[in-house]
Amino acid sequence: MLRKQMYINGEWVPARSGATVNIINPFDQSVIAEVPEGGREDAQVAIAAARDAFDNGPWPHLPAAERGEAVRRLADLIARDREELARLESLDTGKTVEESRWDMDDIAGIFRYYAGLADKDEGEVIASPVPDTTSVVVREPIGVCGQISPWNYPLLQAAWKLAPALAAGCTVIMKPSEITPLTAVKCVELCEEAGIPPGVVNLVLGPGSKVGAELSENLDVDLISFTGGIVTGKRIIQAASSNVKKMALELGGKNPNLVFDDCDFDLAVDYALNGVFFHAGQICSAGTRLMVQEGIHDRFVAALKERIDKIKLGNGFDEGTQMGPVISKEHLENVSNYVEIARGEGATVLCGGKRPDDPALADGFFYEPTLIADCRHEMRIVQEEHFGPIITVEKFSTEEEVVRLANDTVYGLSAGFWTRDPDRIHRVSKALRFGTVWVNDFNVYFVQAPWGGYKQSGLGRELGKMGLEEYQEVKHIYQNHATQEIGWFGK
Ligand code: NAD
C-alpha cells in the first residue's frame, strides 16, 4: 500500500489535522493508498505559499523560454514514467491500463505543446491615434490559480490546467478529486524533479466542500479553473464572486450523436460504441444520446446490440478487458437509478440494465453496458448526464427535427453526426450549438484545438492557444514621447 503526502511550498507534508483517508481500487475495493485528508487550513497555507511565489519569487519573471524549458523537462519525465503513471491511473479509476497509457501519451504531449507555446507571444503594437506615442499590448501571468479536477481523467484534466498555467508564469494550487489523487501526487514529484521552484506548484488533497471551497472563496486566489459537474460549477461561480476571480469552467455534457440514413453504416455503428463505452461511459463528451434516422433505425439498433452483448468486462490490468467498473459504490447506484427511471418512463432496455452475474466481478463497481431504445427527447435518461455505460436511442425523421431536438438541452459540450451529404454537413455543423462538432467521427480531441462548452457546459476554453490565454491578463501600455501641457483646469 502506498503512503503519500501533500506538497506545499516545496515540502511534502501531512494534513495539519493529521487526518488521512484510504484510496480504493474500484475493481475490487482493495485499499491501494493512504493519503492526507486536508482541509481549509491546509488550503490557506498553500494559497499563501503560491501568493508569495507569485509576488516575490522568480517564476513569473523568468524569460518565457526558460519556463518553457522547465515545462519540457516535465513532459520528458512524464514520458519516462509513463508506465508507472498509467498503472497508478488504472488502480485509481478502474479503467483499462491501455486507456491509461493513451492518456499518459496525451499528457506528455500537452506539456510539450505548452512548453513550445511559452515563448511564442510577441505582444501587439497598436496604431496609436495620438502623435508621438507608443501603444503596446502585452500578456502577463494572471497570478495565483486554484485548479480543481475530477476523477474520470484525473491527470489528463489536471494537465490541461497545469501545463498552460506554468507556461504563462502563474503559480498553482492543485486540488485533484479526493477519490483519485495518486497520479497528481506523482506528477508533482516530477515537477520537483524538473526543477520547478518551491511554491510554484502546490498540491492539497481533501474534499471539495473544504479544500475546493477555500480555493474558490479565498481572496488571494486570482483564477479558479474547475472541471466537474454543473451543480458544483454553479457553487464555484457563487464562491468566486468574493473577489471577482477569473473563472475557467469545464462542466458536464450530454452529447448527441446523429446518424443519418445516408451514413457509412458500419463505421457509424463502430464509432457509436467507441463514443460511449470507453472508461465505462464516464467521459464528459460521451455520445450517450444516439439519434438514428428512421430508415436505418431498427437495423442500427440490432447491430449495436450484437456488439454490446460481446463487450468484455474485467480487471483493467487483464489482457482482453474492454471495460472496467464505474468509479464508486455511490456512482454505481446513480447509474443503476437512471436505468430504473428510464424503465419507468417507458423506454425499453435491450441489453444490460443490471450488474453482471459473474462472481469474479462481484466485489467491483461493475455495471453491464446498457442499450436503451424507444427513448423520447424529454426523458430524464436522455436529458441528464448519467455518466455511465448507457447508450440511449431516439428515432427521428427529418434533419430539421433532429437538429432542433439535439439542441434542446442545457448542455453544449460536444456533438457528432454521420452523413455522406456535403450540403448537409455544412448545414448541420453550423446549426448544432456545441463547443465541438465531429463530422463522421466521435470523441476526438487534441491539444492544438480549443475545448469547452456552449450554454451550461462551461465558461472559457482549455487547450490550444486559448487554453494559454485563460492564464494571462492583457495589459495596454501607452507612452507619450512628447507630452504637452493641457492647461484646462484653473488657468
Ligand atoms: P464533481 O463536480 O463532483 O467534482 C469535481 C471536483 O470538484 C472534485 O475535485 C471535487 O472534490 C470538487 N468539489 C466538489 N464540491 C466542491 C465545492 N463545493 N467547491 C469546490 N470544489 C468542489 O465532479 P466529478 O464527479 O468529480 O466529475 C464528473 C463531472 O465532471 C461530470 O459532470 C463530467 O461531465 C465533468 N467533466 C467535464 C469535463 C469537461 O471537459 N467539460 C471533463 C471531465 C469531467
Coordinates of C-alpha atoms and ligand atoms in Angstrom, one line a residue:
M1 CA 0.0 0.0 0.0
L2 CA 1.3 3.5 -0.9
R3 CA 1.5 6.2 1.7
K4 CA 1.7 9.7 0.1
Q5 CA 1.6 13.3 1.4
M6 CA 0.6 16.8 0.1
Y7 CA 3.0 19.3 -1.3
I8 CA 3.1 22.8 0.0
N9 CA 5.9 25.4 -0.6
G10 CA 8.3 22.7 -1.7
E11 CA 7.7 20.4 1.2
W12 CA 5.9 17.0 1.4
V13 CA 3.5 17.4 4.4
P14 CA 0.6 15.6 6.2
A15 CA -2.7 17.4 6.7
R16 CA -2.5 19.9 9.6
S17 CA -5.2 17.9 11.4
G18 CA -3.3 14.6 10.9
A19 CA -6.4 13.2 9.1
T20 CA -5.8 10.5 6.5
V21 CA -8.1 8.7 4.0
N22 CA -7.8 5.4 2.2
I23 CA -7.9 5.3 -1.6
I24 CA -9.9 2.3 -3.0
N25 CA -9.5 0.3 -6.2
P26 CA -12.9 0.3 -7.9
F27 CA -12.2 -3.2 -9.4
D28 CA -12.2 -5.0 -6.1
Q29 CA -12.5 -2.4 -3.3
S30 CA -8.9 -3.1 -2.1
V31 CA -7.1 -0.3 -0.4
I32 CA -4.3 0.9 -2.6
A33 CA -3.1 4.0 -0.8
E34 CA -3.4 6.2 2.3
V35 CA -3.2 9.9 1.7
P36 CA -3.8 13.0 3.9
E37 CA -7.2 14.4 4.1
G38 CA -6.6 18.2 4.0
G39 CA -9.0 20.9 5.0
R40 CA -9.4 24.7 4.7
E41 CA -6.3 25.4 6.8
D42 CA -4.1 23.4 4.5
A43 CA -5.5 25.1 1.5
Q44 CA -4.9 28.5 3.1
V45 CA -1.2 27.7 3.8
A46 CA -0.8 26.5 0.2
I47 CA -2.5 29.7 -1.2
A48 CA -0.1 31.8 0.9
A49 CA 2.8 29.9 -0.5
A50 CA 1.6 30.3 -4.1
R51 CA 0.9 34.0 -3.4
D52 CA 4.4 34.6 -2.1
A53 CA 5.9 32.6 -5.0
F54 CA 4.0 34.8 -7.5
D55 CA 4.5 38.2 -5.8
N56 CA 8.1 37.7 -4.7
G57 CA 9.5 34.6 -6.5
P58 CA 11.4 34.3 -9.7
W59 CA 8.9 32.2 -11.7
P60 CA 6.6 34.8 -13.2
H61 CA 9.7 36.9 -14.2
L62 CA 11.8 34.2 -15.8
P63 CA 12.3 34.6 -19.5
A64 CA 9.4 32.7 -21.1
A65 CA 11.8 30.4 -22.9
E66 CA 13.3 29.2 -19.6
R67 CA 9.8 28.5 -18.2
G68 CA 9.2 26.6 -21.4
E69 CA 12.3 24.5 -20.8
A70 CA 11.1 23.6 -17.3
V71 CA 7.7 22.5 -18.7
R72 CA 9.5 20.5 -21.4
R73 CA 11.6 18.7 -18.8
L74 CA 8.3 17.8 -17.0
A75 CA 7.0 16.4 -20.3
D76 CA 10.1 14.2 -20.7
L77 CA 9.8 12.9 -17.1
I78 CA 6.1 12.1 -17.7
A79 CA 7.1 10.2 -20.8
R80 CA 9.9 8.4 -18.9
D81 CA 7.5 7.3 -16.1
R82 CA 4.5 6.6 -18.5
E83 CA 4.1 3.0 -17.3
E84 CA 4.1 3.8 -13.6
L85 CA 1.7 6.7 -14.1
A86 CA -0.6 4.6 -16.3
R87 CA -0.7 1.8 -13.7
L88 CA -1.5 4.3 -10.9
E89 CA -4.3 5.8 -13.0
S90 CA -5.8 2.4 -13.6
L91 CA -5.6 1.4 -10.0
D92 CA -7.3 4.6 -9.0
T93 CA -10.0 4.7 -11.7
G94 CA -10.5 1.1 -12.8
K95 CA -10.0 2.0 -16.4
T96 CA -8.1 -0.4 -18.6
V97 CA -4.3 0.2 -18.4
E98 CA -4.2 0.5 -22.2
E99 CA -6.6 3.6 -22.0
S100 CA -4.4 5.0 -19.2
R101 CA -1.3 4.6 -21.4
W102 CA -3.0 6.6 -24.1
D103 CA -3.8 9.3 -21.5
M104 CA -0.2 9.5 -20.4
D105 CA 1.0 9.9 -24.0
D106 CA -1.6 12.7 -24.4
I107 CA -0.4 14.3 -21.2
A108 CA 3.2 14.4 -22.2
G109 CA 2.1 15.9 -25.5
I110 CA 0.1 18.6 -23.6
F111 CA 3.2 19.7 -21.6
R112 CA 5.3 19.7 -24.8
Y113 CA 2.7 21.8 -26.6
Y114 CA 2.6 24.5 -23.9
A115 CA 6.4 24.3 -23.4
G116 CA 6.6 25.3 -27.1
L117 CA 4.0 28.0 -26.8
A118 CA 5.6 29.6 -23.7
D119 CA 7.9 31.9 -25.7
K120 CA 5.8 32.5 -28.8
D121 CA 3.9 35.5 -27.6
E122 CA 5.1 38.6 -29.4
G123 CA 2.6 41.0 -28.0
E124 CA 1.0 43.6 -30.2
V125 CA 1.7 47.1 -31.3
I126 CA -1.4 49.3 -31.7
A127 CA -1.5 52.1 -34.3
S128 CA -2.0 54.9 -31.8
P129 CA -4.2 57.8 -33.0
V130 CA -2.1 60.2 -30.9
P131 CA 1.1 61.6 -32.5
D132 CA 4.4 60.8 -30.8
T133 CA 3.1 58.0 -28.6
T134 CA 3.6 54.3 -28.5
S135 CA 0.8 51.8 -27.6
V136 CA 1.6 48.2 -27.0
V137 CA -0.4 45.3 -25.6
V138 CA 1.4 42.7 -23.5
R139 CA 0.2 39.5 -21.9
E140 CA 1.1 38.8 -18.3
P141 CA 0.5 35.8 -16.0
I142 CA -2.8 36.1 -14.2
G143 CA -1.4 35.2 -10.8
V144 CA -2.3 32.5 -8.2
C145 CA -4.5 29.8 -9.7
G146 CA -6.7 27.2 -7.9
Q147 CA -7.2 24.2 -10.1
I148 CA -9.9 21.7 -9.2
S149 CA -10.2 18.5 -11.2
P150 CA -12.5 15.5 -11.4
W151 CA -12.0 11.7 -11.0
N152 CA -12.7 10.5 -14.6
Y153 CA -9.5 11.6 -16.2
P154 CA -7.5 12.6 -13.1
L155 CA -4.1 13.5 -14.5
L156 CA -5.3 14.4 -18.0
Q157 CA -7.8 17.0 -16.7
A158 CA -5.1 18.3 -14.3
A159 CA -2.6 18.6 -17.1
W160 CA -5.0 20.7 -19.2
K161 CA -4.8 23.2 -16.4
L162 CA -1.2 22.8 -15.1
A163 CA 0.7 23.0 -18.4
P164 CA -0.7 26.3 -19.6
A165 CA -0.6 27.9 -16.1
L166 CA 3.1 27.0 -15.8
A167 CA 3.9 28.2 -19.3
A168 CA 2.2 31.5 -18.6
G169 CA 4.2 32.1 -15.4
C170 CA 1.4 31.5 -12.8
T171 CA 1.6 29.8 -9.5
V172 CA -0.8 27.0 -8.7
I173 CA -2.6 25.1 -6.1
M174 CA -3.8 21.7 -7.5
K175 CA -6.8 20.0 -5.9
P176 CA -7.5 16.6 -7.6
S177 CA -10.6 14.6 -6.8
E178 CA -10.4 13.2 -3.3
I179 CA -11.0 9.7 -4.7
T180 CA -8.3 9.7 -7.4
P181 CA -5.3 11.7 -6.2
L182 CA -2.4 9.3 -7.0
T183 CA -1.3 10.5 -10.4
A184 CA -1.4 14.1 -9.3
V185 CA 0.9 13.3 -6.4
K186 CA 3.3 11.6 -8.8
C187 CA 3.1 14.5 -11.3
V188 CA 4.1 16.9 -8.5
E189 CA 7.0 14.7 -7.6
L190 CA 8.1 15.1 -11.3
C191 CA 7.6 18.9 -11.1
E192 CA 10.1 18.8 -8.2
E193 CA 12.5 16.7 -10.2
A194 CA 12.1 19.1 -13.2
G195 CA 13.3 21.9 -11.0
I196 CA 10.1 24.0 -10.7
P197 CA 10.8 26.3 -7.8
P198 CA 9.1 25.8 -4.3
G199 CA 5.7 27.5 -4.0
V200 CA 5.0 27.4 -7.8
V201 CA 3.1 24.1 -7.8
N202 CA 1.3 23.2 -4.6
L203 CA -0.9 20.1 -4.1
V204 CA -3.7 20.0 -1.5
L205 CA -5.7 16.8 -1.1
G206 CA -9.1 16.7 0.5
P207 CA -12.8 17.1 -0.1
G208 CA -14.3 19.7 -2.4
S209 CA -16.5 21.0 0.3
K210 CA -13.4 22.2 2.2
V211 CA -10.3 22.4 0.0
G212 CA -12.2 23.2 -3.2
A213 CA -14.5 25.7 -1.4
E214 CA -11.5 27.5 0.1
L215 CA -9.8 27.8 -3.2
S216 CA -12.9 29.2 -4.8
E217 CA -13.6 31.8 -2.0
N218 CA -10.1 32.9 -1.0
L219 CA -9.3 36.5 -1.8
D220 CA -5.7 35.7 -2.6
V221 CA -6.6 33.3 -5.5
D222 CA -6.8 35.2 -8.8
L223 CA -8.3 32.5 -11.0
I224 CA -10.2 29.3 -10.4
S225 CA -10.2 26.6 -13.0
F226 CA -12.6 23.8 -12.5
T227 CA -13.6 20.7 -14.3
G228 CA -16.6 18.8 -12.8
G229 CA -20.3 18.7 -12.6
I230 CA -22.8 21.6 -13.2
V231 CA -24.0 21.7 -9.7
T232 CA -20.5 22.1 -8.3
G233 CA -19.7 24.6 -11.0
K234 CA -22.6 26.8 -10.0
R235 CA -21.4 26.7 -6.4
I236 CA -18.0 27.8 -7.5
I237 CA -19.4 30.7 -9.6
Q238 CA -21.0 32.0 -6.4
A239 CA -18.0 31.5 -4.2
A240 CA -15.7 33.1 -6.8
S241 CA -17.7 36.3 -6.7
S242 CA -15.9 37.1 -3.4
N243 CA -13.1 38.8 -5.3
V244 CA -14.4 38.6 -8.9
K245 CA -12.0 35.8 -9.7
K246 CA -11.4 34.9 -13.2
M247 CA -13.1 31.6 -13.9
A248 CA -12.5 28.8 -16.3
L249 CA -15.2 26.2 -16.0
E250 CA -15.5 22.8 -17.9
L251 CA -18.8 21.4 -16.8
G252 CA -20.7 18.4 -17.9
G253 CA -22.1 17.3 -21.3
K254 CA -24.9 15.4 -22.8
N255 CA -23.6 14.8 -26.2
P256 CA -25.9 13.8 -29.1
N257 CA -24.6 11.5 -31.9
L258 CA -26.9 11.9 -35.0
V259 CA -26.9 9.1 -37.6
F260 CA -28.5 9.9 -40.9
D261 CA -29.8 7.3 -43.3
D262 CA -27.0 8.0 -45.9
C263 CA -24.1 7.4 -43.5
D264 CA -21.5 4.7 -43.7
F265 CA -23.5 2.2 -41.6
D266 CA -20.7 0.0 -40.3
L267 CA -18.4 2.9 -39.3
A268 CA -21.3 4.7 -37.6
V269 CA -22.0 1.6 -35.5
D270 CA -18.4 1.2 -34.6
Y271 CA -17.9 4.8 -33.6
A272 CA -21.2 4.9 -31.7
L273 CA -19.9 2.2 -29.4
N274 CA -16.5 3.9 -29.1
G275 CA -18.2 7.1 -28.3
V276 CA -19.8 5.7 -25.2
F277 CA -18.1 2.7 -23.7
F278 CA -14.6 3.9 -23.1
H279 CA -14.0 4.3 -19.4
A280 CA -17.5 2.8 -18.8
G281 CA -19.1 5.9 -20.2
Q282 CA -17.5 8.2 -17.6
I283 CA -16.4 10.8 -20.1
C284 CA -17.8 14.3 -20.3
S285 CA -18.0 14.1 -24.1
A286 CA -19.5 10.5 -24.2
G287 CA -22.0 10.2 -27.1
T288 CA -24.6 8.6 -24.8
R289 CA -27.5 10.2 -26.7
L290 CA -27.8 8.4 -30.1
M291 CA -30.3 9.7 -32.6
V292 CA -30.9 7.4 -35.6
Q293 CA -32.9 8.2 -38.7
E294 CA -36.0 6.0 -39.2
G295 CA -34.8 4.3 -42.4
I296 CA -31.9 2.5 -40.7
H297 CA -33.1 2.7 -37.1
D298 CA -34.1 -0.9 -36.5
R299 CA -31.1 -2.4 -38.3
F300 CA -28.7 0.0 -36.4
V301 CA -30.1 -0.9 -33.0
A302 CA -29.8 -4.6 -33.8
A303 CA -26.2 -4.1 -34.9
L304 CA -25.4 -2.2 -31.7
K305 CA -27.0 -4.9 -29.5
E306 CA -25.0 -7.6 -31.2
R307 CA -21.7 -5.9 -30.3
I308 CA -22.7 -4.6 -26.9
D309 CA -23.5 -8.2 -25.8
K310 CA -19.9 -9.1 -26.5
I311 CA -18.2 -6.3 -24.6
K312 CA -15.8 -8.0 -22.1
L313 CA -15.8 -6.6 -18.6
G314 CA -13.0 -7.2 -16.2
N315 CA -9.8 -6.1 -14.5
G316 CA -8.3 -3.2 -16.4
F317 CA -4.9 -4.9 -16.0
D318 CA -6.0 -8.1 -17.8
E319 CA -5.4 -8.6 -21.4
G320 CA -8.6 -8.5 -23.3
T321 CA -10.6 -6.4 -20.9
Q322 CA -12.6 -3.9 -22.8
M323 CA -14.5 -2.1 -20.0
G324 CA -13.8 -1.7 -16.3
P325 CA -16.0 -0.8 -13.4
V326 CA -17.5 2.6 -12.6
I327 CA -15.7 4.7 -10.1
S328 CA -17.6 4.1 -6.8
K329 CA -20.5 2.5 -5.0
E330 CA -22.4 5.8 -5.0
H331 CA -21.9 6.2 -8.7
L332 CA -23.0 2.6 -9.3
E333 CA -26.2 3.4 -7.5
N334 CA -26.6 6.6 -9.5
V335 CA -26.2 4.8 -12.8
S336 CA -28.5 2.0 -11.8
N337 CA -31.2 4.5 -10.7
Y338 CA -31.1 6.2 -14.1
V339 CA -31.9 2.9 -15.8
E340 CA -34.8 2.4 -13.5
I341 CA -36.0 5.9 -14.2
A342 CA -35.8 5.1 -17.9
R343 CA -37.8 1.9 -17.5
G344 CA -40.4 3.9 -15.5
E345 CA -40.6 6.5 -18.3
G346 CA -41.4 3.7 -20.8
A347 CA -38.1 3.1 -22.5
T348 CA -37.0 -0.4 -23.5
V349 CA -33.8 -1.9 -22.0
L350 CA -32.5 -4.1 -24.8
C351 CA -29.4 -5.3 -23.1
G352 CA -27.5 -4.7 -19.8
G353 CA -29.5 -2.8 -17.3
K354 CA -28.1 -4.6 -14.3
R355 CA -24.9 -5.6 -12.5
P356 CA -23.1 -8.5 -14.1
D357 CA -23.7 -12.0 -12.7
D358 CA -20.0 -13.1 -13.0
P359 CA -18.8 -13.8 -9.4
A360 CA -15.3 -12.7 -10.3
L361 CA -16.7 -9.1 -10.7
A362 CA -18.8 -9.2 -7.6
D363 CA -16.5 -7.0 -5.4
G364 CA -16.1 -4.3 -8.1
F365 CA -18.4 -1.5 -9.0
F366 CA -19.4 -3.1 -12.3
Y367 CA -22.5 -2.3 -14.4
E368 CA -23.3 -4.0 -17.7
P369 CA -23.0 -2.0 -20.9
T370 CA -26.6 -1.0 -21.5
L371 CA -28.7 -0.2 -24.6
I372 CA -32.0 1.6 -24.2
A373 CA -34.3 2.0 -27.1
D374 CA -37.7 3.7 -27.6
C375 CA -36.4 6.9 -26.0
R376 CA -38.1 10.3 -26.3
H377 CA -36.2 13.5 -26.0
E378 CA -37.9 14.7 -22.9
M379 CA -37.0 11.6 -20.8
R380 CA -34.6 12.2 -17.9
I381 CA -32.3 9.4 -19.2
V382 CA -31.9 11.5 -22.4
Q383 CA -31.6 15.0 -20.9
E384 CA -29.5 14.3 -17.8
E385 CA -25.9 13.3 -17.5
H386 CA -25.8 9.8 -16.1
F387 CA -22.1 9.3 -16.7
G388 CA -22.4 5.5 -17.0
P389 CA -22.1 2.8 -19.7
I390 CA -25.5 3.5 -21.1
I391 CA -26.5 4.4 -24.7
T392 CA -30.0 5.7 -25.4
V393 CA -31.6 5.7 -28.8
E394 CA -34.1 8.1 -30.2
K395 CA -35.7 7.7 -33.7
F396 CA -36.0 10.7 -36.0
S397 CA -37.5 11.5 -39.4
T398 CA -36.0 14.8 -40.7
E399 CA -32.9 16.8 -40.5
E400 CA -34.8 19.9 -39.2
E401 CA -36.4 17.7 -36.4
V402 CA -33.1 16.1 -35.2
V403 CA -31.2 19.4 -35.1
R404 CA -34.0 21.0 -33.1
L405 CA -34.1 18.1 -30.6
A406 CA -30.3 17.8 -30.3
N407 CA -30.0 21.5 -29.5
D408 CA -32.9 21.2 -26.9
T409 CA -30.6 20.7 -23.9
V410 CA -29.0 22.8 -21.2
Y411 CA -25.6 21.3 -22.2
G412 CA -23.4 22.3 -25.1
L413 CA -20.1 20.5 -24.9
S414 CA -19.9 18.3 -28.0
A415 CA -22.0 16.6 -30.7
G416 CA -21.3 14.4 -33.7
F417 CA -23.1 13.4 -36.9
W418 CA -22.8 10.8 -39.6
T419 CA -23.8 11.5 -43.3
R420 CA -22.2 11.5 -46.7
D421 CA -24.1 14.5 -48.0
P422 CA -21.8 17.6 -48.3
D423 CA -24.6 20.1 -48.1
R424 CA -26.0 18.5 -45.0
I425 CA -22.5 18.5 -43.4
H426 CA -22.4 22.3 -44.0
R427 CA -25.9 22.9 -42.6
V428 CA -25.8 20.7 -39.6
S429 CA -22.3 21.6 -38.4
K430 CA -23.4 25.2 -38.4
A431 CA -26.8 24.5 -36.7
L432 CA -25.5 22.5 -33.8
R433 CA -24.9 24.6 -30.7
F434 CA -22.0 22.8 -29.1
G435 CA -18.3 23.7 -28.4
T436 CA -17.0 20.8 -30.5
V437 CA -18.8 19.2 -33.5
W438 CA -17.5 16.0 -35.1
V439 CA -18.4 15.0 -38.6
N440 CA -18.1 11.3 -39.4
D441 CA -16.1 10.7 -36.2
F442 CA -16.6 11.0 -32.5
N443 CA -14.8 11.8 -29.3
V444 CA -11.6 13.2 -30.9
Y445 CA -9.8 15.9 -29.1
F446 CA -6.2 17.2 -29.4
V447 CA -4.2 19.8 -27.6
Q448 CA -3.9 22.1 -30.6
A449 CA -7.7 22.8 -30.7
P450 CA -9.7 24.6 -28.1
W451 CA -12.1 22.6 -25.9
G452 CA -15.1 23.8 -24.0
G453 CA -18.8 24.2 -23.8
Y454 CA -21.7 26.3 -25.0
K455 CA -24.5 27.0 -22.6
Q456 CA -24.2 25.4 -19.2
S457 CA -21.3 23.2 -20.2
G458 CA -18.9 25.8 -19.1
L459 CA -17.1 29.1 -19.4
G460 CA -13.9 29.7 -21.4
R461 CA -11.8 27.2 -23.3
E462 CA -9.0 24.8 -22.4
L463 CA -6.3 23.6 -24.8
G464 CA -4.9 25.3 -27.8
K465 CA -3.8 28.9 -27.7
M466 CA -7.0 29.9 -25.9
G467 CA -6.0 27.5 -23.1
L468 CA -2.9 29.6 -22.5
E469 CA -4.7 32.9 -22.7
E470 CA -7.0 31.7 -19.9
Y471 CA -3.9 32.1 -17.6
Q472 CA -3.0 35.6 -18.9
E473 CA -4.1 39.1 -18.2
V474 CA -3.9 41.6 -21.1
K475 CA -2.3 45.0 -20.4
H476 CA -2.2 48.0 -22.6
I477 CA 0.9 50.2 -22.1
Y478 CA 0.7 53.7 -23.6
Q479 CA 3.6 56.1 -23.6
N480 CA 3.7 59.7 -24.6
H481 CA 7.1 60.7 -26.0
A482 CA 6.2 64.4 -26.4
T483 CA 3.9 65.3 -23.6
Q484 CA 2.4 68.8 -23.9
E485 CA 0.8 71.0 -21.3
I486 CA -3.0 70.8 -21.3
G487 CA -3.8 73.9 -19.2
W488 CA -7.5 73.2 -18.9
F489 CA -8.1 73.4 -15.1
G490 CA -7.8 76.6 -13.2
K491 CA -5.8 78.5 -15.8
Ligands
NAD1 P1 -17.7 17.0 -9.1 O1 -18.3 18.3 -9.6 O2 -18.4 16.2 -8.1 O3 -16.2 17.2 -8.5 C1 -15.2 17.8 -9.3 C2 -14.2 18.4 -8.3 O4 -14.8 19.4 -7.6 C3 -13.6 17.4 -7.3 O5 -12.2 17.6 -7.1 C4 -14.4 17.8 -6.1 O6 -13.7 17.5 -4.9 C5 -14.5 19.3 -6.2 N1 -15.6 19.9 -5.5 C6 -16.7 19.3 -5.0 N2 -17.5 20.2 -4.3 C7 -16.9 21.4 -4.4 C8 -17.1 22.7 -3.9 N3 -18.2 23.0 -3.2 N4 -16.3 23.7 -4.2 C9 -15.2 23.4 -4.9 N5 -14.8 22.2 -5.4 C10 -15.7 21.2 -5.1 O7 -17.4 16.1 -10.5 P2 -16.9 14.6 -10.6 O8 -18.0 13.7 -10.1 O9 -15.6 14.5 -9.9 O10 -16.7 14.5 -12.2 C11 -17.7 14.2 -13.0 C12 -18.2 15.5 -13.7 O11 -17.1 16.2 -14.4 C13 -19.2 15.2 -14.8 O12 -20.2 16.1 -14.7 C14 -18.4 15.4 -16.1 O13 -19.1 15.8 -17.2 C15 -17.5 16.6 -15.7 N6 -16.3 16.6 -16.6 C16 -16.3 17.6 -17.5 C17 -15.2 17.7 -18.4 C18 -15.2 18.8 -19.5 O14 -14.1 18.9 -20.2 N7 -16.2 19.6 -19.7 C19 -14.2 16.8 -18.3 C20 -14.3 15.8 -17.4 C21 -15.3 15.7 -16.5

